[in-house]
C-alpha positions as protocol buffer text, in pm:
chain_id: "A"
residue {
  index: 1
  type: UNK
  ca { x: 0 y: 0 z: 0 }
}
residue {
  index: 2
  type: UNK
  ca { x: 105 y: 361 z: -48 }
}
residue {
  index: 3
  type: UNK
  ca { x: 128 y: 436 z: 329 }
}
residue {
  index: 4
  type: UNK
  ca { x: 356 y: 134 z: 371 }
}
residue {
  index: 5
  type: UNK
  ca { x: 579 y: 251 z: 85 }
}
residue {
  index: 6
  type: UNK
  ca { x: 606 y: 599 z: 235 }
}
residue {
  index: 7
  type: UNK
  ca { x: 688 y: 468 z: 583 }
}
residue {
  index: 8
  type: UNK
  ca { x: 945 y: 223 z: 452 }
}
residue {
  index: 9
  type: UNK
  ca { x: 1112 y: 493 z: 244 }
}
residue {
  index: 10
  type: UNK
  ca { x: 1120 y: 731 z: 539 }
}
residue {
  index: 11
  type: UNK
  ca { x: 1266 y: 480 z: 784 }
}
residue {
  index: 12
  type: UNK
  ca { x: 1529 y: 377 z: 533 }
}
residue {
  index: 13
  type: UNK
  ca { x: 1628 y: 737 z: 471 }
}
residue {
  index: 14
  type: UNK
  ca { x: 1664 y: 820 z: 840 }
}
residue {
  index: 15
  type: UNK
  ca { x: 1883 y: 516 z: 910 }
}
residue {
  index: 16
  type: UNK
  ca { x: 2096 y: 569 z: 601 }
}
residue {
  index: 17
  type: UNK
  ca { x: 2158 y: 942 z: 651 }
}
residue {
  index: 18
  type: UNK
  ca { x: 2257 y: 893 z: 1016 }
}
residue {
  index: 19
  type: UNK
  ca { x: 2519 y: 637 z: 912 }
}
residue {
  index: 20
  type: UNK
  ca { x: 2683 y: 819 z: 621 }
}
residue {
  index: 21
  type: UNK
  ca { x: 2635 y: 1194 z: 681 }
}
residue {
  index: 22
  type: UNK
  ca { x: 3000 y: 1272 z: 778 }
}
residue {
  index: 23
  type: UNK
  ca { x: 3116 y: 1130 z: 445 }
}
residue {
  index: 24
  type: UNK
  ca { x: 2858 y: 1344 z: 266 }
}
residue {
  index: 25
  type: UNK
  ca { x: 2993 y: 1652 z: 446 }
}
residue {
  index: 26
  type: UNK
  ca { x: 3346 y: 1566 z: 327 }
}
residue {
  index: 27
  type: UNK
  ca { x: 3212 y: 1524 z: -28 }
}
residue {
  index: 28
  type: UNK
  ca { x: 3056 y: 1873 z: -26 }
}
residue {
  index: 29
  type: UNK
  ca { x: 3370 y: 2039 z: 105 }
}
residue {
  index: 30
  type: UNK
  ca { x: 3598 y: 1859 z: -139 }
}
residue {
  index: 31
  type: UNK
  ca { x: 3376 y: 1950 z: -434 }
}
residue {
  index: 32
  type: UNK
  ca { x: 3356 y: 2317 z: -338 }
}
residue {
  index: 33
  type: UNK
  ca { x: 3725 y: 2387 z: -288 }
}
residue {
  index: 34
  type: UNK
  ca { x: 3897 y: 2531 z: -593 }
}
residue {
  index: 35
  type: UNK
  ca { x: 4258 y: 2536 z: -711 }
}
residue {
  index: 36
  type: UNK
  ca { x: 4479 y: 2758 z: -501 }
}
residue {
  index: 37
  type: UNK
  ca { x: 4239 y: 2747 z: -205 }
}
residue {
  index: 38
  type: UNK
  ca { x: 4262 y: 2380 z: -111 }
}
residue {
  index: 39
  type: UNK
  ca { x: 4197 y: 2311 z: 257 }
}
residue {
  index: 40
  type: UNK
  ca { x: 4172 y: 1933 z: 232 }
}
residue {
  index: 41
  type: UNK
  ca { x: 4368 y: 1672 z: 40 }
}
residue {
  index: 42
  type: UNK
  ca { x: 4132 y: 1377 z: 86 }
}
residue {
  index: 43
  type: UNK
  ca { x: 3819 y: 1254 z: 261 }
}
residue {
  index: 44
  type: UNK
  ca { x: 4010 y: 1138 z: 569 }
}
residue {
  index: 45
  type: UNK
  ca { x: 4206 y: 1465 z: 586 }
}
residue {
  index: 46
  type: UNK
  ca { x: 3880 y: 1660 z: 568 }
}
residue {
  index: 47
  type: UNK
  ca { x: 3715 y: 1460 z: 848 }
}
residue {
  index: 48
  type: UNK
  ca { x: 4021 y: 1482 z: 1074 }
}
residue {
  index: 49
  type: UNK
  ca { x: 4051 y: 1859 z: 1030 }
}
residue {
  index: 50
  type: UNK
  ca { x: 3676 y: 1900 z: 1081 }
}
residue {
  index: 51
  type: UNK
  ca { x: 3689 y: 1713 z: 1414 }
}
residue {
  index: 52
  type: UNK
  ca { x: 3992 y: 1915 z: 1529 }
}
residue {
  index: 53
  type: UNK
  ca { x: 3842 y: 2254 z: 1444 }
}
residue {
  index: 54
  type: UNK
  ca { x: 3469 y: 2195 z: 1496 }
}
residue {
  index: 55
  type: UNK
  ca { x: 3448 y: 1892 z: 1723 }
}
residue {
  index: 56
  type: UNK
  ca { x: 3283 y: 1555 z: 1660 }
}
residue {
  index: 57
  type: UNK
  ca { x: 2940 y: 1704 z: 1595 }
}
residue {
  index: 58
  type: UNK
  ca { x: 3095 y: 1933 z: 1336 }
}
residue {
  index: 59
  type: UNK
  ca { x: 3076 y: 1636 z: 1102 }
}
residue {
  index: 60
  type: UNK
  ca { x: 2697 y: 1650 z: 1134 }
}
residue {
  index: 61
  type: UNK
  ca { x: 2645 y: 2014 z: 1040 }
}
residue {
  index: 62
  type: UNK
  ca { x: 2336 y: 2021 z: 820 }
}
residue {
  index: 63
  type: UNK
  ca { x: 2223 y: 1676 z: 932 }
}
residue {
  index: 64
  type: UNK
  ca { x: 1904 y: 1815 z: 1087 }
}
residue {
  index: 65
  type: UNK
  ca { x: 1790 y: 1939 z: 745 }
}
residue {
  index: 66
  type: UNK
  ca { x: 1861 y: 1602 z: 588 }
}
residue {
  index: 67
  type: UNK
  ca { x: 1693 y: 1406 z: 866 }
}
residue {
  index: 68
  type: UNK
  ca { x: 1386 y: 1628 z: 841 }
}
residue {
  index: 69
  type: UNK
  ca { x: 1346 y: 1613 z: 465 }
}
residue {
  index: 70
  type: UNK
  ca { x: 1499 y: 1276 z: 375 }
}
residue {
  index: 71
  type: UNK
  ca { x: 1179 y: 1097 z: 476 }
}
residue {
  index: 72
  type: UNK
  ca { x: 960 y: 1263 z: 212 }
}
residue {
  index: 73
  type: UNK
  ca { x: 1245 y: 1258 z: -39 }
}
residue {
  index: 74
  type: UNK
  ca { x: 1313 y: 884 z: -17 }
}
residue {
  index: 75
  type: UNK
  ca { x: 944 y: 808 z: 16 }
}
residue {
  index: 76
  type: UNK
  ca { x: 864 y: 1001 z: -304 }
}
residue {
  index: 77
  type: UNK
  ca { x: 1155 y: 843 z: -491 }
}
residue {
  index: 78
  type: UNK
  ca { x: 1076 y: 482 z: -404 }
}
residue {
  index: 79
  type: UNK
  ca { x: 698 y: 514 z: -422 }
}
residue {
  index: 80
  type: UNK
  ca { x: 713 y: 704 z: -753 }
}
residue {
  index: 81
  type: UNK
  ca { x: 933 y: 436 z: -907 }
}
residue {
  index: 82
  type: UNK
  ca { x: 685 y: 166 z: -803 }
}
residue {
  index: 83
  type: UNK
  ca { x: 397 y: 378 z: -934 }
}
residue {
  index: 84
  type: UNK
  ca { x: 555 y: 427 z: -1276 }
}
residue {
  index: 85
  type: UNK
  ca { x: 668 y: 63 z: -1298 }
}
residue {
  index: 86
  type: UNK
  ca { x: 312 y: -50 z: -1224 }
}
residue {
  index: 87
  type: UNK
  ca { x: 156 y: 174 z: -1488 }
}
residue {
  index: 88
  type: UNK
  ca { x: 421 y: 96 z: -1749 }
}
residue {
  index: 89
  type: UNK
  ca { x: 381 y: -280 z: -1712 }
}
residue {
  index: 90
  type: UNK
  ca { x: 142 y: -459 z: -1942 }
}
residue {
  index: 91
  type: UNK
  ca { x: -83 y: -707 z: -1763 }
}
residue {
  index: 92
  type: UNK
  ca { x: 183 y: -767 z: -1500 }
}
residue {
  index: 93
  type: UNK
  ca { x: 442 y: -873 z: -1757 }
}
residue {
  index: 94
  type: UNK
  ca { x: 812 y: -810 z: -1709 }
}
residue {
  index: 95
  type: UNK
  ca { x: 917 y: -456 z: -1792 }
}
residue {
  index: 96
  type: UNK
  ca { x: 1156 y: -396 z: -2079 }
}
residue {
  index: 97
  type: UNK
  ca { x: 1480 y: -212 z: -2001 }
}
residue {
  index: 98
  type: UNK
  ca { x: 1349 y: 101 z: -2171 }
}
residue {
  index: 99
  type: UNK
  ca { x: 1033 y: 101 z: -1956 }
}
residue {
  index: 100
  type: UNK
  ca { x: 1241 y: 44 z: -1643 }
}
residue {
  index: 101
  type: UNK
  ca { x: 1451 y: 347 z: -1738 }
}
residue {
  index: 102
  type: UNK
  ca { x: 1137 y: 553 z: -1799 }
}
residue {
  index: 103
  type: UNK
  ca { x: 1007 y: 458 z: -1453 }
}
residue {
  index: 104
  type: UNK
  ca { x: 1338 y: 566 z: -1301 }
}
residue {
  index: 105
  type: UNK
  ca { x: 1323 y: 892 z: -1495 }
}
residue {
  index: 106
  type: UNK
  ca { x: 977 y: 963 z: -1353 }
}
residue {
  index: 107
  type: UNK
  ca { x: 1095 y: 888 z: -999 }
}
residue {
  index: 108
  type: UNK
  ca { x: 1398 y: 1115 z: -1033 }
}
residue {
  index: 109
  type: UNK
  ca { x: 1184 y: 1399 z: -1167 }
}
residue {
  index: 110
  type: UNK
  ca { x: 934 y: 1372 z: -881 }
}
residue {
  index: 111
  type: UNK
  ca { x: 1191 y: 1368 z: -602 }
}
residue {
  index: 112
  type: UNK
  ca { x: 1352 y: 1704 z: -690 }
}
residue {
  index: 113
  type: UNK
  ca { x: 1047 y: 1876 z: -537 }
}
residue {
  index: 114
  type: UNK
  ca { x: 1202 y: 1794 z: -199 }
}
residue {
  index: 115
  type: UNK
  ca { x: 1564 y: 1727 z: -295 }
}
residue {
  index: 116
  type: UNK
  ca { x: 1646 y: 2074 z: -430 }
}
residue {
  index: 117
  type: UNK
  ca { x: 1559 y: 2282 z: -118 }
}
residue {
  index: 118
  type: UNK
  ca { x: 1699 y: 2009 z: 108 }
}
residue {
  index: 119
  type: UNK
  ca { x: 2037 y: 2008 z: -66 }
}
residue {
  index: 120
  type: UNK
  ca { x: 2035 y: 2386 z: -99 }
}
residue {
  index: 121
  type: UNK
  ca { x: 2013 y: 2429 z: 279 }
}
residue {
  index: 122
  type: UNK
  ca { x: 2237 y: 2135 z: 362 }
}
residue {
  index: 123
  type: UNK
  ca { x: 2522 y: 2260 z: 142 }
}
residue {
  index: 124
  type: UNK
  ca { x: 2527 y: 2605 z: 310 }
}
residue {
  index: 125
  type: UNK
  ca { x: 2562 y: 2444 z: 653 }
}
residue {
  index: 126
  type: UNK
  ca { x: 2812 y: 2179 z: 544 }
}
residue {
  index: 127
  type: UNK
  ca { x: 3044 y: 2423 z: 367 }
}
residue {
  index: 128
  type: UNK
  ca { x: 3036 y: 2698 z: 632 }
}
residue {
  index: 129
  type: UNK
  ca { x: 3311 y: 2528 z: 829 }
}
residue {
  index: 130
  type: UNK
  ca { x: 3542 y: 2512 z: 526 }
}
residue {
  index: 131
  type: UNK
  ca { x: 3500 y: 2882 z: 450 }
}
residue {
  index: 132
  type: UNK
  ca { x: 3555 y: 2977 z: 816 }
}
residue {
  index: 133
  type: UNK
  ca { x: 3869 y: 2760 z: 835 }
}
residue {
  index: 134
  type: UNK
  ca { x: 4002 y: 2920 z: 517 }
}
residue {
  index: 135
  type: UNK
  ca { x: 3949 y: 3270 z: 656 }
}
residue {
  index: 136
  type: UNK
  ca { x: 4122 y: 3176 z: 983 }
}
residue {
  index: 137
  type: UNK
  ca { x: 4420 y: 3036 z: 792 }
}
residue {
  index: 138
  type: UNK
  ca { x: 4455 y: 3350 z: 582 }
}
residue {
  index: 139
  type: UNK
  ca { x: 4424 y: 3569 z: 892 }
}
residue {
  index: 140
  type: UNK
  ca { x: 4699 y: 3369 z: 1063 }
}
residue {
  index: 141
  type: UNK
  ca { x: 4924 y: 3404 z: 758 }
}
residue {
  index: 142
  type: UNK
  ca { x: 4859 y: 3779 z: 748 }
}
residue {
  index: 143
  type: UNK
  ca { x: 4946 y: 3805 z: 1116 }
}
residue {
  index: 144
  type: UNK
  ca { x: 5275 y: 3621 z: 1066 }
}
residue {
  index: 145
  type: UNK
  ca { x: 5372 y: 3838 z: 771 }
}
residue {
  index: 146
  type: UNK
  ca { x: 5289 y: 4166 z: 945 }
}
residue {
  index: 147
  type: UNK
  ca { x: 5594 y: 4363 z: 1043 }
}
residue {
  index: 148
  type: UNK
  ca { x: 5459 y: 4485 z: 1377 }
}
residue {
  index: 149
  type: UNK
  ca { x: 5208 y: 4388 z: 1642 }
}
residue {
  index: 150
  type: UNK
  ca { x: 4998 y: 4688 z: 1545 }
}
residue {
  index: 151
  type: UNK
  ca { x: 4943 y: 4541 z: 1204 }
}
residue {
  index: 152
  type: UNK
  ca { x: 4832 y: 4204 z: 1331 }
}
residue {
  index: 153
  type: UNK
  ca { x: 4508 y: 4074 z: 1186 }
}
residue {
  index: 154
  type: UNK
  ca { x: 4207 y: 4036 z: 1409 }
}
residue {
  index: 155
  type: UNK
  ca { x: 4106 y: 3677 z: 1485 }
}
residue {
  index: 156
  type: UNK
  ca { x: 3822 y: 3549 z: 1270 }
}
residue {
  index: 157
  type: UNK
  ca { x: 3513 y: 3439 z: 1463 }
}
residue {
  index: 158
  type: UNK
  ca { x: 3266 y: 3221 z: 1275 }
}
residue {
  index: 159
  type: UNK
  ca { x: 2904 y: 3326 z: 1302 }
}
residue {
  index: 160
  type: UNK
  ca { x: 2696 y: 3011 z: 1284 }
}
residue {
  index: 161
  type: UNK
  ca { x: 2366 y: 3025 z: 1103 }
}
residue {
  index: 162
  type: UNK
  ca { x: 2081 y: 2777 z: 1111 }
}
residue {
  index: 163
  type: UNK
  ca { x: 1872 y: 2629 z: 833 }
}
residue {
  index: 164
  type: UNK
  ca { x: 1575 y: 2831 z: 958 }
}
residue {
  index: 165
  type: UNK
  ca { x: 1770 y: 3158 z: 930 }
}
residue {
  index: 166
  type: UNK
  ca { x: 1889 y: 3074 z: 579 }
}
residue {
  index: 167
  type: UNK
  ca { x: 1536 y: 2977 z: 474 }
}
residue {
  index: 168
  type: UNK
  ca { x: 1387 y: 3301 z: 608 }
}
residue {
  index: 169
  type: UNK
  ca { x: 1651 y: 3512 z: 436 }
}
residue {
  index: 170
  type: UNK
  ca { x: 1605 y: 3335 z: 102 }
}
residue {
  index: 171
  type: UNK
  ca { x: 1226 y: 3362 z: 121 }
}
residue {
  index: 172
  type: UNK
  ca { x: 1252 y: 3730 z: 214 }
}
residue {
  index: 173
  type: UNK
  ca { x: 1500 y: 3824 z: -59 }
}
residue {
  index: 174
  type: UNK
  ca { x: 1413 y: 3588 z: -345 }
}
residue {
  index: 175
  type: UNK
  ca { x: 1087 y: 3419 z: -259 }
}
residue {
  index: 176
  type: UNK
  ca { x: 1027 y: 3046 z: -300 }
}
residue {
  index: 177
  type: UNK
  ca { x: 1259 y: 3041 z: -604 }
}
residue {
  index: 178
  type: UNK
  ca { x: 1551 y: 3110 z: -371 }
}
residue {
  index: 179
  type: UNK
  ca { x: 1512 y: 2762 z: -223 }
}
residue {
  index: 180
  type: UNK
  ca { x: 1509 y: 2611 z: -571 }
}
residue {
  index: 181
  type: UNK
  ca { x: 1839 y: 2755 z: -690 }
}
residue {
  index: 182
  type: UNK
  ca { x: 2016 y: 2484 z: -885 }
}
residue {
  index: 183
  type: UNK
  ca { x: 1693 y: 2306 z: -980 }
}
residue {
  index: 184
  type: UNK
  ca { x: 1815 y: 2244 z: -1334 }
}
residue {
  index: 185
  type: UNK
  ca { x: 2143 y: 2097 z: -1210 }
}
residue {
  index: 186
  type: UNK
  ca { x: 1955 y: 1882 z: -958 }
}
residue {
  index: 187
  type: UNK
  ca { x: 1736 y: 1744 z: -1237 }
}
residue {
  index: 188
  type: UNK
  ca { x: 2048 y: 1691 z: -1447 }
}
residue {
  index: 189
  type: UNK
  ca { x: 2191 y: 1478 z: -1166 }
}
residue {
  index: 190
  type: UNK
  ca { x: 1887 y: 1297 z: -1021 }
}
residue {
  index: 191
  type: UNK
  ca { x: 1706 y: 1197 z: -1342 }
}
residue {
  index: 192
  type: UNK
  ca { x: 2009 y: 1016 z: -1495 }
}
residue {
  index: 193
  type: UNK
  ca { x: 2088 y: 870 z: -1152 }
}
residue {
  index: 194
  type: UNK
  ca { x: 1743 y: 713 z: -1127 }
}
residue {
  index: 195
  type: UNK
  ca { x: 1756 y: 598 z: -1490 }
}
residue {
  index: 196
  type: UNK
  ca { x: 2073 y: 404 z: -1408 }
}
residue {
  index: 197
  type: UNK
  ca { x: 1995 y: 301 z: -1051 }
}
residue {
  index: 198
  type: UNK
  ca { x: 1646 y: 151 z: -1060 }
}
residue {
  index: 199
  type: UNK
  ca { x: 1685 y: -80 z: -1364 }
}
residue {
  index: 200
  type: UNK
  ca { x: 2029 y: -191 z: -1244 }
}
residue {
  index: 201
  type: UNK
  ca { x: 1900 y: -266 z: -894 }
}
residue {
  index: 202
  type: UNK
  ca { x: 1593 y: -450 z: -1024 }
}
residue {
  index: 203
  type: UNK
  ca { x: 1802 y: -676 z: -1249 }
}
residue {
  index: 204
  type: UNK
  ca { x: 2073 y: -741 z: -988 }
}
residue {
  index: 205
  type: UNK
  ca { x: 1807 y: -821 z: -728 }
}
residue {
  index: 206
  type: UNK
  ca { x: 1640 y: -1070 z: -965 }
}
residue {
  index: 207
  type: UNK
  ca { x: 1964 y: -1269 z: -979 }
}
residue {
  index: 208
  type: UNK
  ca { x: 1911 y: -1361 z: -612 }
}
residue {
  index: 209
  type: UNK
  ca { x: 1549 y: -1470 z: -656 }
}
residue {
  index: 210
  type: UNK
  ca { x: 1509 y: -1845 z: -682 }
}
residue {
  index: 211
  type: UNK
  ca { x: 1139 y: -1796 z: -750 }
}
residue {
  index: 212
  type: UNK
  ca { x: 998 y: -1487 z: -932 }
}
residue {
  index: 213
  type: UNK
  ca { x: 710 y: -1478 z: -680 }
}
residue {
  index: 214
  type: UNK
  ca { x: 939 y: -1484 z: -374 }
}
residue {
  index: 215
  type: UNK
  ca { x: 1143 y: -1189 z: -251 }
}
residue {
  index: 216
  type: UNK
  ca { x: 1521 y: -1209 z: -275 }
}
residue {
  index: 217
  type: UNK
  ca { x: 1709 y: -1260 z: 56 }
}
residue {
  index: 218
  type: UNK
  ca { x: 1778 y: -935 z: 243 }
}
residue {
  index: 219
  type: UNK
  ca { x: 2154 y: -955 z: 179 }
}
residue {
  index: 220
  type: UNK
  ca { x: 2092 y: -974 z: -197 }
}
residue {
  index: 221
  type: UNK
  ca { x: 1874 y: -661 z: -181 }
}
residue {
  index: 222
  type: UNK
  ca { x: 2141 y: -488 z: 28 }
}
residue {
  index: 223
  type: UNK
  ca { x: 2428 y: -575 z: -207 }
}
residue {
  index: 224
  type: UNK
  ca { x: 2218 y: -493 z: -512 }
}
residue {
  index: 225
  type: UNK
  ca { x: 2136 y: -152 z: -365 }
}
residue {
  index: 226
  type: UNK
  ca { x: 2503 y: -88 z: -283 }
}
residue {
  index: 227
  type: UNK
  ca { x: 2632 y: -183 z: -628 }
}
residue {
  index: 228
  type: UNK
  ca { x: 2356 y: -5 z: -820 }
}
residue {
  index: 229
  type: UNK
  ca { x: 2381 y: 305 z: -598 }
}
residue {
  index: 230
  type: UNK
  ca { x: 2759 y: 344 z: -618 }
}
residue {
  index: 231
  type: UNK
  ca { x: 2759 y: 283 z: -995 }
}
residue {
  index: 232
  type: UNK
  ca { x: 2491 y: 546 z: -1057 }
}
residue {
  index: 233
  type: UNK
  ca { x: 2656 y: 789 z: -813 }
}
residue {
  index: 234
  type: UNK
  ca { x: 2993 y: 783 z: -990 }
}
residue {
  index: 235
  type: UNK
  ca { x: 2824 y: 805 z: -1331 }
}
residue {
  index: 236
  type: UNK
  ca { x: 2652 y: 1135 z: -1247 }
}
residue {
  index: 237
  type: UNK
  ca { x: 2925 y: 1283 z: -1023 }
}
residue {
  index: 238
  type: UNK
  ca { x: 3014 y: 1561 z: -1275 }
}
residue {
  index: 239
  type: UNK
  ca { x: 2654 y: 1684 z: -1248 }
}
residue {
  index: 240
  type: UNK
  ca { x: 2677 y: 1666 z: -868 }
}
residue {
  index: 241
  type: UNK
  ca { x: 2991 y: 1884 z: -869 }
}
residue {
  index: 242
  type: UNK
  ca { x: 2813 y: 2145 z: -1084 }
}
residue {
  index: 243
  type: UNK
  ca { x: 2503 y: 2133 z: -862 }
}
residue {
  index: 244
  type: UNK
  ca { x: 2708 y: 2177 z: -544 }
}
residue {
  index: 245
  type: UNK
  ca { x: 2896 y: 2477 z: -686 }
}
residue {
  index: 246
  type: UNK
  ca { x: 2577 y: 2644 z: -810 }
}
residue {
  index: 247
  type: UNK
  ca { x: 2392 y: 2598 z: -482 }
}
residue {
  index: 248
  type: UNK
  ca { x: 2670 y: 2740 z: -264 }
}
residue {
  index: 249
  type: UNK
  ca { x: 2576 y: 3093 z: -159 }
}
residue {
  index: 250
  type: UNK
  ca { x: 2904 y: 3169 z: 20 }
}
residue {
  index: 251
  type: UNK
  ca { x: 3243 y: 3153 z: -152 }
}
residue {
  index: 252
  type: UNK
  ca { x: 3593 y: 3123 z: -18 }
}
residue {
  index: 253
  type: UNK
  ca { x: 3859 y: 3385 z: -91 }
}
residue {
  index: 254
  type: UNK
  ca { x: 3922 y: 3428 z: -467 }
}
residue {
  index: 255
  type: UNK
  ca { x: 3679 y: 3149 z: -556 }
}
residue {
  index: 256
  type: UNK
  ca { x: 3472 y: 3172 z: -875 }
}
residue {
  index: 257
  type: UNK
  ca { x: 3101 y: 3249 z: -892 }
}
residue {
  index: 258
  type: UNK
  ca { x: 2877 y: 3101 z: -1162 }
}
residue {
  index: 259
  type: UNK
  ca { x: 2579 y: 3230 z: -1356 }
}
residue {
  index: 260
  type: UNK
  ca { x: 2445 y: 2892 z: -1465 }
}
residue {
  index: 261
  type: UNK
  ca { x: 2518 y: 2532 z: -1562 }
}
residue {
  index: 262
  type: UNK
  ca { x: 2711 y: 2614 z: -1881 }
}
residue {
  index: 263
  type: UNK
  ca { x: 2914 y: 2891 z: -1715 }
}
residue {
  index: 264
  type: UNK
  ca { x: 3000 y: 2661 z: -1424 }
}
residue {
  index: 265
  type: UNK
  ca { x: 3100 y: 2375 z: -1655 }
}
residue {
  index: 266
  type: UNK
  ca { x: 3318 y: 2604 z: -1867 }
}
residue {
  index: 267
  type: UNK
  ca { x: 3502 y: 2761 z: -1573 }
}
residue {
  index: 268
  type: UNK
  ca { x: 3567 y: 2428 z: -1399 }
}
residue {
  index: 269
  type: UNK
  ca { x: 3700 y: 2277 z: -1723 }
}
residue {
  index: 270
  type: UNK
  ca { x: 3925 y: 2573 z: -1804 }
}
residue {
  index: 271
  type: UNK
  ca { x: 4060 y: 2648 z: -1455 }
}
residue {
  index: 272
  type: UNK
  ca { x: 4065 y: 2310 z: -1283 }
}
residue {
  index: 273
  type: UNK
  ca { x: 4070 y: 2058 z: -1564 }
}
residue {
  index: 274
  type: UNK
  ca { x: 3840 y: 1764 z: -1645 }
}
residue {
  index: 275
  type: UNK
  ca { x: 3945 y: 1570 z: -1334 }
}
residue {
  index: 276
  type: UNK
  ca { x: 3770 y: 1835 z: -1121 }
}
residue {
  index: 277
  type: UNK
  ca { x: 3437 y: 1685 z: -1229 }
}
residue {
  index: 278
  type: UNK
  ca { x: 3532 y: 1371 z: -1035 }
}
residue {
  index: 279
  type: UNK
  ca { x: 3590 y: 1556 z: -708 }
}
residue {
  index: 280
  type: UNK
  ca { x: 3416 y: 1377 z: -425 }
}
residue {
  index: 281
  type: UNK
  ca { x: 3328 y: 1076 z: -644 }
}
residue {
  index: 282
  type: UNK
  ca { x: 3484 y: 836 z: -397 }
}
residue {
  index: 283
  type: UNK
  ca { x: 3296 y: 998 z: -108 }
}
residue {
  index: 284
  type: UNK
  ca { x: 2972 y: 1002 z: -303 }
}
residue {
  index: 285
  type: UNK
  ca { x: 3002 y: 631 z: -381 }
}
residue {
  index: 286
  type: UNK
  ca { x: 3064 y: 560 z: -11 }
}
residue {
  index: 287
  type: UNK
  ca { x: 2757 y: 766 z: 79 }
}
residue {
  index: 288
  type: UNK
  ca { x: 2516 y: 632 z: -180 }
}
residue {
  index: 289
  type: UNK
  ca { x: 2614 y: 263 z: -160 }
}
residue {
  index: 290
  type: UNK
  ca { x: 2509 y: 198 z: 203 }
}
residue {
  index: 291
  type: UNK
  ca { x: 2232 y: 460 z: 181 }
}
residue {
  index: 292
  type: UNK
  ca { x: 2050 y: 277 z: -96 }
}
residue {
  index: 293
  type: UNK
  ca { x: 2153 y: -66 z: 31 }
}
residue {
  index: 294
  type: UNK
  ca { x: 1984 y: 11 z: 363 }
}
residue {
  index: 295
  type: UNK
  ca { x: 1690 y: 172 z: 184 }
}
residue {
  index: 296
  type: UNK
  ca { x: 1621 y: -134 z: -28 }
}
residue {
  index: 297
  type: UNK
  ca { x: 1653 y: -376 z: 264 }
}
residue {
  index: 298
  type: UNK
  ca { x: 1405 y: -177 z: 473 }
}
residue {
  index: 299
  type: UNK
  ca { x: 1179 y: -125 z: 174 }
}
residue {
  index: 300
  type: UNK
  ca { x: 1169 y: -490 z: 69 }
}
residue {
  index: 301
  type: UNK
  ca { x: 1158 y: -639 z: 418 }
}
residue {
  index: 302
  type: UNK
  ca { x: 849 y: -427 z: 472 }
}
residue {
  index: 303
  type: UNK
  ca { x: 891 y: -280 z: 820 }
}
residue {
  index: 304
  type: UNK
  ca { x: 592 y: -57 z: 753 }
}
residue {
  index: 305
  type: UNK
  ca { x: 364 y: -353 z: 692 }
}
residue {
  index: 306
  type: UNK
  ca { x: 458 y: -487 z: 1035 }
}
residue {
  index: 307
  type: UNK
  ca { x: 394 y: -149 z: 1198 }
}
residue {
  index: 308
  type: UNK
  ca { x: 63 y: -105 z: 1019 }
}
residue {
  index: 309
  type: UNK
  ca { x: -47 y: -454 z: 1118 }
}
residue {
  index: 310
  type: UNK
  ca { x: 6 y: -357 z: 1483 }
}
residue {
  index: 311
  type: UNK
  ca { x: -260 y: -87 z: 1456 }
}
residue {
  index: 312
  type: UNK
  ca { x: -603 y: -189 z: 1593 }
}
residue {
  index: 313
  type: UNK
  ca { x: -787 y: -101 z: 1273 }
}
residue {
  index: 314
  type: UNK
  ca { x: -559 y: -328 z: 1076 }
}
residue {
  index: 315
  type: UNK
  ca { x: -593 y: -613 z: 1323 }
}
residue {
  index: 316
  type: UNK
  ca { x: -968 y: -583 z: 1293 }
}
């Protein structure tokens, strides 16, 4: 039932995000740093420096936004895919690869309603620590190079903002469109992702089914979700880099600003080279693999069905 699909998707999203959010934070910071302003050399270096400068919970900056909105996002994505698969099938027959891809396309298109504002807010909170650390480093360098104590730079104090404050400011200055900055880039990432992910998962999962009418074992669903998720994540990583850059409202010192997808693509290619489009790909694969593995296990085990069956009206 639809309520069961929504509950399963929500539970899966909450569990998955809690497990992998620090890696997602590292991915955002690695993707946003530009040549000449590099604060981190790798995922592990980013996480270590984040803990040292911001504490353990610094790795979870922006997690509240994700945990709040991941439930509707994952619920829409999984339920929409099932909806489109059902309506694209003919008399319950097996879907062709093209129809599976069309179902994934529909799911990816539907989810951006929630994904775009969620990622918009999350990125501001995740990247704030990188920008603050960069400013502190430059202030320290200026202080060392000053010839006298009178010329010493003032220490930089980071002013922390919340998702609510950012939302209010965007709504006040730009209206609802402010929360949907980067919508085109989000579609460019999520639609191809779903086109790759859902058919690949469905076919990998079928390999573990001894009987077409019996669900595959949970470990098969988990591994299928991991493989399909990481493959799709790496495939669309260039679009994710562009989306992250476009949705960042604050820039580090001497970092480029972008007017749109084409401008962003051109500047990254010219100034950072083609390999820049793979920034954070390793992190993104590590985030998406367990995230979707967990999602599919929860979704196919059917935790929601158990919860719904516990309700009196369902027992009756």
